[in-house]
Coordinates of C-alpha atoms and ligand atoms in Angstrom, one line a residue:
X1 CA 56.9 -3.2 13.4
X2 CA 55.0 -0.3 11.3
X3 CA 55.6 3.1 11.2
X4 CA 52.0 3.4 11.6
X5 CA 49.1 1.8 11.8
X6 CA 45.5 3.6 11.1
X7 CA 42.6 2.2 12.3
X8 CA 39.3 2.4 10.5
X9 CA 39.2 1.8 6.4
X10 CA 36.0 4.1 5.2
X11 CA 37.1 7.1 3.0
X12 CA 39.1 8.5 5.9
X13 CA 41.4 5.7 6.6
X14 CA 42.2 4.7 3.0
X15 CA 42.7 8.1 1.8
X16 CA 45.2 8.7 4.7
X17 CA 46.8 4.9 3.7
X18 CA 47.0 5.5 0.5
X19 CA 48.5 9.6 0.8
X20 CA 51.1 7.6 3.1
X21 CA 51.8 5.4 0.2
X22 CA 53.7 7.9 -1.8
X23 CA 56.4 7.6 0.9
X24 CA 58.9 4.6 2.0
X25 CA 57.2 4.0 5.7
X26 CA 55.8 0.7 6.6
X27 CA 51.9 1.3 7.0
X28 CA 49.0 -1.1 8.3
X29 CA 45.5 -0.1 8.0
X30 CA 43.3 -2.1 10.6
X31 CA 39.3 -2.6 9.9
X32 CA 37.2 -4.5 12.2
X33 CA 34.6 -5.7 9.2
X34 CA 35.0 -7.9 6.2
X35 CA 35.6 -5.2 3.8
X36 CA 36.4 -1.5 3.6
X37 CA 34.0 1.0 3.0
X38 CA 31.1 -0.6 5.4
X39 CA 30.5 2.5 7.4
X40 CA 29.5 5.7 7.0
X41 CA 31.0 5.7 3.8
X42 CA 29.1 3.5 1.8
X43 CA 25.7 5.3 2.8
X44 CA 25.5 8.9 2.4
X45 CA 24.9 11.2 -0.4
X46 CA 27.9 11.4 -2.4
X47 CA 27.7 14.5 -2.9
X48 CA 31.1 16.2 -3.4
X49 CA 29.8 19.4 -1.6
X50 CA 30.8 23.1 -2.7
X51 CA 32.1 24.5 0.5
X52 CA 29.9 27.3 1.3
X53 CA 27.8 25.3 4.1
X54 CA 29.8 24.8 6.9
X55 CA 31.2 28.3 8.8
X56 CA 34.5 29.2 8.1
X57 CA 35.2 29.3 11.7
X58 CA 34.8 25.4 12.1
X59 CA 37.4 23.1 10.6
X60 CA 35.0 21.2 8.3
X61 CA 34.0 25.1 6.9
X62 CA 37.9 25.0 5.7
X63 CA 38.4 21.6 4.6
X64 CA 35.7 21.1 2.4
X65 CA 36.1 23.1 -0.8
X66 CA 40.3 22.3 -0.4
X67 CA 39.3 18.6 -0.8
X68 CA 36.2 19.4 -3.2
X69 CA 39.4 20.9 -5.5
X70 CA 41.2 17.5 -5.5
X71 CA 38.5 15.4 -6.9
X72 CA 39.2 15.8 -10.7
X73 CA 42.8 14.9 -10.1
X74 CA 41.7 11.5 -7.9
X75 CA 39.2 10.8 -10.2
X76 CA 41.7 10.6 -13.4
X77 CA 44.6 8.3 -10.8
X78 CA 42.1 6.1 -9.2
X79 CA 39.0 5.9 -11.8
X80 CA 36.2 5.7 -8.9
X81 CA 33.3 7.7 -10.3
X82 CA 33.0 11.6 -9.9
X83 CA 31.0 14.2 -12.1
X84 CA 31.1 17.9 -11.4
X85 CA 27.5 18.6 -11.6
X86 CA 26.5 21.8 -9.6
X87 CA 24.2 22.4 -7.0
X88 CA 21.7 24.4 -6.4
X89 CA 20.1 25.6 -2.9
X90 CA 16.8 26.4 -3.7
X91 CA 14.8 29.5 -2.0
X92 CA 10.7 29.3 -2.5
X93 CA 10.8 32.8 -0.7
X94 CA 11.2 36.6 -2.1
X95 CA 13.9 37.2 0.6
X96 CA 17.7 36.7 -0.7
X97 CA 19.3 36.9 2.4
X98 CA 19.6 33.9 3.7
X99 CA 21.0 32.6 0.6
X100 CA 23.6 35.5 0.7
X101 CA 24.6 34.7 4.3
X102 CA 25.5 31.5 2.3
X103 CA 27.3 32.7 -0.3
X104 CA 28.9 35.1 2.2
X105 CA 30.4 31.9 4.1
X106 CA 31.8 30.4 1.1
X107 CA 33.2 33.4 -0.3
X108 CA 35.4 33.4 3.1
X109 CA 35.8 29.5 2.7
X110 CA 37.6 30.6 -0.6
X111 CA 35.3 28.9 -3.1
X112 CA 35.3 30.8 -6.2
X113 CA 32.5 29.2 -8.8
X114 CA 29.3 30.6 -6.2
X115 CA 26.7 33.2 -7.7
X116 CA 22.7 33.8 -6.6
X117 CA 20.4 33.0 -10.0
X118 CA 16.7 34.1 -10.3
X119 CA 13.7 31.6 -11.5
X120 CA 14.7 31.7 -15.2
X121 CA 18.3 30.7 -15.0
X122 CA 17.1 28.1 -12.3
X123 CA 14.5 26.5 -14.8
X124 CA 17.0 26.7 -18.0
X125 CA 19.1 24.5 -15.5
X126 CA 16.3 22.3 -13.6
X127 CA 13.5 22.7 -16.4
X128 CA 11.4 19.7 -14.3
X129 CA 11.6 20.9 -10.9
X130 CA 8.8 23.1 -8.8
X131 CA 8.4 26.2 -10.8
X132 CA 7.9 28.8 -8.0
X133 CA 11.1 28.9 -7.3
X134 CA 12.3 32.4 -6.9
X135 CA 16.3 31.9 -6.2
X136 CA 19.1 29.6 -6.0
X137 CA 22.5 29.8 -4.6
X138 CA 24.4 27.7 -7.4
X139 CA 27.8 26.1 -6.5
X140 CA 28.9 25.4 -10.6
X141 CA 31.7 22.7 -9.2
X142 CA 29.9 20.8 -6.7
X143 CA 29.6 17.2 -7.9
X144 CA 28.5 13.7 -7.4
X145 CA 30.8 10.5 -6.7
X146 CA 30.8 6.9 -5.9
X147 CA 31.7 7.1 -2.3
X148 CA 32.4 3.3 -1.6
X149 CA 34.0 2.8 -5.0
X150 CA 36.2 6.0 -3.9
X151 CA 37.2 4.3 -0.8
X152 CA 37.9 0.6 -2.6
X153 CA 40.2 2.5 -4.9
X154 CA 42.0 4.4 -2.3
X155 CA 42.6 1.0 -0.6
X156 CA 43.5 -0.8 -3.9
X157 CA 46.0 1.9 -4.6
X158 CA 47.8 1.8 -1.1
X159 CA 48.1 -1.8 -0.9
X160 CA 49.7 -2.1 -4.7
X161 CA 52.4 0.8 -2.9
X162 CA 53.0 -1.6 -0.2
X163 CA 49.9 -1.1 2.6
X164 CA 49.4 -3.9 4.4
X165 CA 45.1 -4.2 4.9
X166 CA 44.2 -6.6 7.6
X167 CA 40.3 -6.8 7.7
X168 CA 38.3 -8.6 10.2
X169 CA 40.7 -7.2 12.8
X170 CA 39.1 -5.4 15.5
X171 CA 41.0 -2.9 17.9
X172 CA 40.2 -3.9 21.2
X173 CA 43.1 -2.1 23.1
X174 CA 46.4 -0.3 22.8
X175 CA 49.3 0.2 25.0
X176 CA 52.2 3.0 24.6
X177 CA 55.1 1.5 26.1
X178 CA 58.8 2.6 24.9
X179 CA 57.7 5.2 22.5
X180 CA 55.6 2.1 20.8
X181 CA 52.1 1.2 20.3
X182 CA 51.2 -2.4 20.7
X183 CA 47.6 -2.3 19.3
X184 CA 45.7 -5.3 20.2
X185 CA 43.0 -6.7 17.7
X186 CA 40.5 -10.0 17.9
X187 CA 43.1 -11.4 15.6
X188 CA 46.6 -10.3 16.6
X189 CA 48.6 -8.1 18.4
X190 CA 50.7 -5.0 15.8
X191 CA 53.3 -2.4 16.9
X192 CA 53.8 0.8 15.7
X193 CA 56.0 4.0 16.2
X194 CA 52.3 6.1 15.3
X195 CA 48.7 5.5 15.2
X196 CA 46.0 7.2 13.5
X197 CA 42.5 6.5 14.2
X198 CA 39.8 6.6 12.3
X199 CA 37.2 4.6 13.4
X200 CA 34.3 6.4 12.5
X201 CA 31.4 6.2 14.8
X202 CA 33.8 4.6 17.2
X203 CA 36.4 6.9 17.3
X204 CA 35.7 7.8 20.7
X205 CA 36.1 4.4 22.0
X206 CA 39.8 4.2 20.6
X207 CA 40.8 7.3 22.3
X208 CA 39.9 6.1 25.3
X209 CA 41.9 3.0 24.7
X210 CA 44.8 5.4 25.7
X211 CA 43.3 7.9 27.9
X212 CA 42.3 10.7 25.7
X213 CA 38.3 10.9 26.7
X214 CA 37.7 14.5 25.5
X215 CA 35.1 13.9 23.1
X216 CA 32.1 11.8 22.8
X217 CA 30.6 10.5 19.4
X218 CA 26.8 11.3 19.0
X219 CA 24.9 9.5 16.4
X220 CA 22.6 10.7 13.9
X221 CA 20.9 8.8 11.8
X222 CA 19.3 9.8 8.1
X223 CA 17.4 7.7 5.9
X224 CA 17.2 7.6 2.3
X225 CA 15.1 6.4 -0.7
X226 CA 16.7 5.1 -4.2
X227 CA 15.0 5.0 -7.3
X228 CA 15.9 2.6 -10.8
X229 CA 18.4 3.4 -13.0
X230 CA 17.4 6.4 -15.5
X231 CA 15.2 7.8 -13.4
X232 CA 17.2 11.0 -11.8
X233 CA 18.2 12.2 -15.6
X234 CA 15.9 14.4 -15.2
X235 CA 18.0 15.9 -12.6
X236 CA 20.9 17.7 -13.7
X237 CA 22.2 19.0 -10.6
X238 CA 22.1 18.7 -6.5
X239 CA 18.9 20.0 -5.5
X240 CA 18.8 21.4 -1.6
X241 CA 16.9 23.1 0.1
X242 CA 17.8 25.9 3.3
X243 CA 19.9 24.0 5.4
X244 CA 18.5 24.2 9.2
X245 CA 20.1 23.6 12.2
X246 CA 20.0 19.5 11.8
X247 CA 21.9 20.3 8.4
X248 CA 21.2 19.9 4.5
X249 CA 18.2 18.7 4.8
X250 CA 16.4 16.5 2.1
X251 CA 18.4 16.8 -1.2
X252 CA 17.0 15.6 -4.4
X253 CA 19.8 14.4 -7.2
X254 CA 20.8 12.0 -9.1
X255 CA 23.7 9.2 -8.1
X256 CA 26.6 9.1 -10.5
X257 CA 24.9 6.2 -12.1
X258 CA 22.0 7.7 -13.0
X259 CA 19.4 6.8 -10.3
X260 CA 17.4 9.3 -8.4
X261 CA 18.3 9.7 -4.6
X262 CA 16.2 11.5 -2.4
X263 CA 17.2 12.1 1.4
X264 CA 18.3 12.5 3.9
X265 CA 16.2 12.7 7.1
X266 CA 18.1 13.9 10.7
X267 CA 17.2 11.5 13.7
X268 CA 19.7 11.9 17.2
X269 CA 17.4 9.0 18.9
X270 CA 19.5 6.4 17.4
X271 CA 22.1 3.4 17.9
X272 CA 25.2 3.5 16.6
X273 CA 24.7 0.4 14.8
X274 CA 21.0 0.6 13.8
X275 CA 20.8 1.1 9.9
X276 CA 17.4 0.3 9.7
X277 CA 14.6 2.0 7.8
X278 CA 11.5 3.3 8.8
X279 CA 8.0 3.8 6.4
X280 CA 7.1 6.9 8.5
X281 CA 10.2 8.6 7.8
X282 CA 11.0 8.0 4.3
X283 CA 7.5 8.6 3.5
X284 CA 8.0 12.4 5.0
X285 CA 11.3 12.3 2.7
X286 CA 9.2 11.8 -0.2
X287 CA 7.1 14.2 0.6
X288 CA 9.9 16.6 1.1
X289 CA 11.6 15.8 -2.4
X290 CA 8.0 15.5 -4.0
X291 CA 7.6 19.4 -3.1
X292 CA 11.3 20.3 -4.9
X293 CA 10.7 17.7 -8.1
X294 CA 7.0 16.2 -8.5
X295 CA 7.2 13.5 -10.6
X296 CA 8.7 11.0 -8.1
X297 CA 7.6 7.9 -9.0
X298 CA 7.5 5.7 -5.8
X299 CA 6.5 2.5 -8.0
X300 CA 10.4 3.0 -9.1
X301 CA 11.5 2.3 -5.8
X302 CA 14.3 -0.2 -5.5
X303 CA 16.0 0.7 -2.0
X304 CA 16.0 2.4 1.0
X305 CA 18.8 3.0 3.4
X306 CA 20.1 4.6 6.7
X307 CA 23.7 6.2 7.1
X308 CA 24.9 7.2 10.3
X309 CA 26.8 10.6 10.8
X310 CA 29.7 10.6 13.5
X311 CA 28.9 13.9 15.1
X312 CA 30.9 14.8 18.1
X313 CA 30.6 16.6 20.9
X314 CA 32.8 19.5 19.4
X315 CA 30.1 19.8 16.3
X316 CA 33.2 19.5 14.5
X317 CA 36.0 17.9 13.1
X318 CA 38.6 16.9 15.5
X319 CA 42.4 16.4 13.7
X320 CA 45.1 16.5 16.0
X321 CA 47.9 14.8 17.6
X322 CA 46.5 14.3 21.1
X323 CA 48.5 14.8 24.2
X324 CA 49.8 10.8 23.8
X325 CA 52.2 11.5 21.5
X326 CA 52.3 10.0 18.1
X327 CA 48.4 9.2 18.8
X328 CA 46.3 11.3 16.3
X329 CA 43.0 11.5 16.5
X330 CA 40.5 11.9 12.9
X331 CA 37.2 12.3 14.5
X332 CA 33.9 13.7 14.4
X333 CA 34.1 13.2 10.8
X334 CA 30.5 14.1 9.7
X335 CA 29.4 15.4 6.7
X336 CA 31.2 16.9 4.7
X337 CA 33.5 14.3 5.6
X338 CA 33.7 12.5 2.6
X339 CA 34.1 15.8 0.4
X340 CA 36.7 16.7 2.6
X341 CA 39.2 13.4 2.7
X342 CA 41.9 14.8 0.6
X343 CA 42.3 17.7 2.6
X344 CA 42.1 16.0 5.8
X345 CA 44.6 13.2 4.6
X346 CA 46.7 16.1 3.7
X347 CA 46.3 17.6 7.1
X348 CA 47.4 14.3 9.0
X349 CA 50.3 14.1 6.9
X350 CA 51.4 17.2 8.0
X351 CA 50.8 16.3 12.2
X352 CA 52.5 13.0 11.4
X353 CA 55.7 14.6 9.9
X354 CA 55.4 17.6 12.7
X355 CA 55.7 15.1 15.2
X356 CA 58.6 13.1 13.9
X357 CA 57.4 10.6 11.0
X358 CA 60.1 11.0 7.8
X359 CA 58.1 11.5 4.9
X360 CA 61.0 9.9 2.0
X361 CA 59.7 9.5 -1.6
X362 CA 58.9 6.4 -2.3
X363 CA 60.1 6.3 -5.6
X364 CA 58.4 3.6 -6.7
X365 CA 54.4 4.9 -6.5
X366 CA 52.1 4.5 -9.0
X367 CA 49.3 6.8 -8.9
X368 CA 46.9 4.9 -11.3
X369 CA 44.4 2.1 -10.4
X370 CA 42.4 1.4 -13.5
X371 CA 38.6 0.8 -13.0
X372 CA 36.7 -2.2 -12.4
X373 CA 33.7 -1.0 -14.8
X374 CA 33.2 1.8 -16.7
X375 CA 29.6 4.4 -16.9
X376 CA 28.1 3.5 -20.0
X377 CA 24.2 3.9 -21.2
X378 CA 22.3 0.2 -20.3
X379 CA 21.6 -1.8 -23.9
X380 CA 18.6 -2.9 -25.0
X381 CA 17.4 -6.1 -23.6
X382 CA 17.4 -7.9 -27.1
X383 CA 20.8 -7.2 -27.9
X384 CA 22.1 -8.9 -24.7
X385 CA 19.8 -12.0 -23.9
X386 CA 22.1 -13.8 -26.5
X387 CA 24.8 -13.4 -24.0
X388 CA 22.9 -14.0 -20.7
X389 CA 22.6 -17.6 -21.0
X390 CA 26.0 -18.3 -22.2
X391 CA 28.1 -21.0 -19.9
X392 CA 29.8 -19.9 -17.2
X393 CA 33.8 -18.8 -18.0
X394 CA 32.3 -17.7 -21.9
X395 CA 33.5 -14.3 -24.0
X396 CA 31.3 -11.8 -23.5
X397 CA 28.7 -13.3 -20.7
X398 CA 26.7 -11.2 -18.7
X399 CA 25.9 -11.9 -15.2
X400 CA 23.6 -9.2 -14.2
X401 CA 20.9 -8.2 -16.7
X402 CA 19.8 -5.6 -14.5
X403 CA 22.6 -3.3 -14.7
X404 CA 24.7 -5.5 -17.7
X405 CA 28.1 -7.0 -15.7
X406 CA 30.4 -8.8 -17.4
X407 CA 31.5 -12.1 -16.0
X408 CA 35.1 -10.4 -16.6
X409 CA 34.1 -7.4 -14.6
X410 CA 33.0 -10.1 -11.3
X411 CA 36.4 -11.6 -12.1
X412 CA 38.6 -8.5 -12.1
X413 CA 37.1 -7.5 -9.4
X414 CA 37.9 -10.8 -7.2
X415 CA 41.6 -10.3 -7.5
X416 CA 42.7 -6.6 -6.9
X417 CA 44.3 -7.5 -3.2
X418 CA 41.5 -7.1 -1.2
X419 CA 39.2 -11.0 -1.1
X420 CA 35.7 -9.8 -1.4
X421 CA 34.0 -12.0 0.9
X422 CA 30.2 -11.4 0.2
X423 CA 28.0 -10.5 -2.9
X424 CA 27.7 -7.0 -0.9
X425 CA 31.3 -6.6 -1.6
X426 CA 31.4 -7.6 -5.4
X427 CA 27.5 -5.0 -5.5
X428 CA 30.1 -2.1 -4.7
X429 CA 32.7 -2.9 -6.9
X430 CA 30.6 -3.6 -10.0
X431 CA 26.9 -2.9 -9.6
X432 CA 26.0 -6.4 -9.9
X433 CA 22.8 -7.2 -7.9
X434 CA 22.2 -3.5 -7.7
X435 CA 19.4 -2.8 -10.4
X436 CA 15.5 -3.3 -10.5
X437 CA 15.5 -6.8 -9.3
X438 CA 17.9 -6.5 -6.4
X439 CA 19.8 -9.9 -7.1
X440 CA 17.0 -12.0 -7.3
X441 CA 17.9 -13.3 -10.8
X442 CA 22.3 -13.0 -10.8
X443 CA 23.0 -13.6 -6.6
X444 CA 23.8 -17.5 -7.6
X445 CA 25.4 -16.5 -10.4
X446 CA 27.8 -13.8 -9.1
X447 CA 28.3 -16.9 -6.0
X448 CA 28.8 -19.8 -8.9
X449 CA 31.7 -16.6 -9.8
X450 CA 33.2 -16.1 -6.7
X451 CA 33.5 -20.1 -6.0
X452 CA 35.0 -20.9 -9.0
X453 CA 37.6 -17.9 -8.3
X454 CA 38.6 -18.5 -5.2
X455 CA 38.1 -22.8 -5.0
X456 CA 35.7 -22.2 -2.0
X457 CA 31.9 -22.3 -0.8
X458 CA 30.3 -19.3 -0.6
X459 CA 27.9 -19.1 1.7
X460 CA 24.5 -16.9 1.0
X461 CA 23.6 -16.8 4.5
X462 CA 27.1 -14.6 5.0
X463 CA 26.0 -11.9 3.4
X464 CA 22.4 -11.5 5.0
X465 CA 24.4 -11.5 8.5
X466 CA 26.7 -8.6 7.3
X467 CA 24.2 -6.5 5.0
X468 CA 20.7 -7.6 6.4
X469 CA 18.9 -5.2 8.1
X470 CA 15.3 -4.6 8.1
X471 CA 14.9 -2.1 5.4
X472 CA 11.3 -0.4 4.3
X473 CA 10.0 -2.3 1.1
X474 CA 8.5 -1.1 -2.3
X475 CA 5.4 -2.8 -1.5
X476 CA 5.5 -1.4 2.4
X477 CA 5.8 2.6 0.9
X478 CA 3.4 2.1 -1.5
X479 CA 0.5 0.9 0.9
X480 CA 1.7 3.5 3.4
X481 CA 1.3 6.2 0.5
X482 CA -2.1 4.9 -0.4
X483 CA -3.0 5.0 3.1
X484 CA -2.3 8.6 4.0
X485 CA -4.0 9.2 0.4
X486 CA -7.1 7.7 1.6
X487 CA -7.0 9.6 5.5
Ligands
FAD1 C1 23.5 10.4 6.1 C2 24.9 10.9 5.7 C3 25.0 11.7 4.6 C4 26.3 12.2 4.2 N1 26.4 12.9 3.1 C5 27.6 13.3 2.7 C6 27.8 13.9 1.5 O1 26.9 14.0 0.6 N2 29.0 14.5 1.2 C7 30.1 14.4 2.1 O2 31.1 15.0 1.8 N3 29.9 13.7 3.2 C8 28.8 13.2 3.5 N4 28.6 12.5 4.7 C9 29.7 12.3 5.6 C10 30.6 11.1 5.1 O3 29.9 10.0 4.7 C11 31.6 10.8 6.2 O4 32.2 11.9 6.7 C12 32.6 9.8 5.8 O5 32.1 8.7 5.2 C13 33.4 9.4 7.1 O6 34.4 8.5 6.7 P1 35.2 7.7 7.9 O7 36.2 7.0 7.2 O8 35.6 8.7 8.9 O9 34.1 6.8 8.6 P2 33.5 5.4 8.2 O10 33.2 5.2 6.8 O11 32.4 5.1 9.2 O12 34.7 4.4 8.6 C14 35.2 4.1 9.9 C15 35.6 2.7 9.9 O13 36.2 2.3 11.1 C16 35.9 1.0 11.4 N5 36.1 0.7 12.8 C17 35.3 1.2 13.8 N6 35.8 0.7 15.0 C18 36.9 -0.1 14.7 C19 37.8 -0.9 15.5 N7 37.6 -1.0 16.8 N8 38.8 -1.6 14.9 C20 38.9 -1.5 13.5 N9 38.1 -0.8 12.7 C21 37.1 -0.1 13.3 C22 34.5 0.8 10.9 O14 34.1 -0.5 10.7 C23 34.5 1.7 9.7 O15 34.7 0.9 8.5 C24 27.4 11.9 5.0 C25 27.2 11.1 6.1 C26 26.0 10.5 6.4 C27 25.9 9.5 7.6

């Protein structure tokens, strides 16, 4: 028997596990894939937004700079990758206002690091972006992060303080019956005194699983484009432009790694499910981006990619203990979602201790997870081939020349108490496979790792089923570029 079960483990659900972690209660966080972090959560922006966006009537408008403040902290307990870099929102127009409606909104959100800059402070920030820039409303602790290394941590910290993670267990109903919840998966059936669900997308579908249908949730799908390794230093902040009704809009930045990002689009015609990409719309986000920095080079393509926001039929985030008792809902959890998932593990805290859970120290919790890899500037090639072709299990090898992982990294990262099923799931703990040549030269190797680890076939064709969608191509962009060129 638990004290409570959560359902759903993207950043939402591990935060929330591993907040609960601090305290002696028994805790099982259900997730129906084969890792954590496989929703919204590992595509988005990762941007740790300033706070300013969002109205302060809405509860996303007052969760977002409280969790935006915890990031430094997490960041030095859980090592997951997070830089304060600033943003900017970029005006091309004389007229301030709409940038001081802005600043007004995060003034009342509490953010105190917002000011409106003219073109010269802009370009002694952003000296390679579109010089006709007349204002910016800059955000000086706004930030980027590594969203599904974020989420791994979280989970990696809550299971060494005693979370139980079951993945590949899919909620299919639940039953309140004697003040308990017998929650039903593909794999098992789990009681619990609470249950906390935050299944993303699917959110809705739980509640109904116990009769609270008050909210639907609507996908919306954006698409993205990333670039190699290097190529967004010349981007030293978060570029956006005036958000419209759809949101954000296109940003331009660079990922904590280095790499430019540009994206993403706003499509409602969607499935939840479909995280494919489409040559039509990334090519307008290029476009878009191309206008803010103009020396996008789409021959440095490596990757496009689709996230899907949960938006719900409330346009907001819903947090509450619903009318079954000891049932809380964590939905609607679009952007800033991911900015906001201290606060809002915070804020379930609280509901669950209002409604009955005890919250006793668990005396024995260790806020530190140490990182899998570290940031450091890539070598030059000729002072690692020596230690590309060493044998497998040698000091020093390197598996992935792209991005230069360690064997020691890929084993480390095998055996932190969550099994890493796929070369997806080792990608997001260590970059492996994730640099100019996509795994074409270290996908055997980083299998020949995880086989030898864990004494068991691997099988490629698991990871195409659980990662392959059909994605736009370098080769597909470019043609479609030259072919608009030519109309
Ligand atoms: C395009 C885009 C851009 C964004 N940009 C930003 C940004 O820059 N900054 C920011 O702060 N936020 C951003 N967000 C929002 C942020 O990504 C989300 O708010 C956040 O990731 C939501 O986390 P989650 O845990 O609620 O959902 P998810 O990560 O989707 O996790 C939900 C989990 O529940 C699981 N699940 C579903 N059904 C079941 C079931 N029946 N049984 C068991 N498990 C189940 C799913 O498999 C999934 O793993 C963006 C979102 C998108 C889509």
């Amino acid at each position: 028997m638990y004290d409570v079960i959560i359902i759903g483990g993207g950043i939402v659900g591990t935060t929330i596990a591993r907040e609960l972690s601090r305290y002696n209660n028994k805790v099982l966080l259900l997730e129906k894939d084969i890792d954590v972090s496989m929703g919204a959560t590992k595509a988005n922006s990762a941007i740790v937004h300033g706070g300013y966006a969002e109205s302060h009537s809405t509860l996303k408008g007052r969760l977002c700079y409280k969790g935006r403040r915890e990031f430094k902290r997490l960041n030095e307990e859980l090592n997951f990758g997070f830089r304060e870099t600033g943003s900017l929102v970029l005006s091309f127009h004389d007229d301030k206002e709409p940038l001081e409606k802005l600043m007004e909104n995060g003034i009342k959100n509490g953010l105190e690091d917002l000011s409106i800059i003219g073109t010269k402070e802009i370009m002694e920030i952003e000296p390679n972006i579109n010089p006709n820039v007349k204002y910016a409303l800059y955000c000086k602790g706004a930030g980027v992060c590594s969203p599904y290394e974020m989420a791994i941590a979280m989970a990696e910290n809550a299971i060494k303080n005693g979370v139980e993670l079951k993945l590949e267990n899919e909620v299919l109903s639940i039953e309140k019956k004697d003040n308990l919840f017998k929650v039903e998966t593909n794999e098992d059936t789990y009681c619990g005194r609470y249950v906390v669900n935050a299944a993303g997308l699917y959110s809705d579908k739980i509640s109904k699983m116990v009769g609270v249908d008050d909210f639907e949730i609507l996908p919306r799908s954006g698409e993205y484009i990333l670039f190699t390794r290097g190529t967004g230093e010349a981007i030293n902040s978060v570029l956006f432009q005036l958000p419209t009704k759809f949101g954000k809009g296109v940003l331009v930045t660079s990922t904590y790694y280095g790499n430019l990002l540009i994206g993403p689009d706003s499509n409602d015609d969607v499935d939840k499910d479909d995280t494919s990409t489409h040559v039509d719309r990334i090519s307008k986000i290029y476009d878009k981006a191309s206008f803010i920095y103009d020396k996008i080079d789409p021959k440095k393509f490596i990757r496009s990619f689709t996230g899907i926001r949960a938006r719900s039929s409330t346009d907001d985030f819903i947090i509450e203990e619903t009318k079954v008792k000891g049932f809380i809902n964590v939905a609607g959890i679009q952007s800033p979602g991911l900015t906001s998932s201290p606060a809002i593990a915070d804020m379930v805290l609280n509901i669950l201790e209002k409604s009955g859970l005890e919250l006793i120290e668990n005396p024995n919790f260790d806020p530190y997870r140490k990182p899998i890899i570290e940031k450091k500037p890539l070598k030059k090639f000729s002072e690692i081939k020596d230690k590309i072709d060493l044998p497998l299990g040698s000091k020093g090898r390197i598996v992935c020349r792209c991005e230069q992982v360690l064997e020691k990294e890929i084993v480390d990262a095998l055996h932190r108490g969550i099994k890493v099923k796929t070369v997806d799931g080792v990608k997001r703990r260590t970059r492996a496979t994730m640099g100019w040549c996509q795994g074409d030269f270290c996908k055997p190797r980083v299998i020949e790792i995880m086989e030898k680890e864990y004494g068991e076939k691997i099988d490629p064709k698991f990871d195409i089923e659980h990662s392959g969608v059909n994605r736009v191509q370098k080769s597909e962009l470019l043609d479609y570029l030259n072919g608009l060129k030519e109309e």
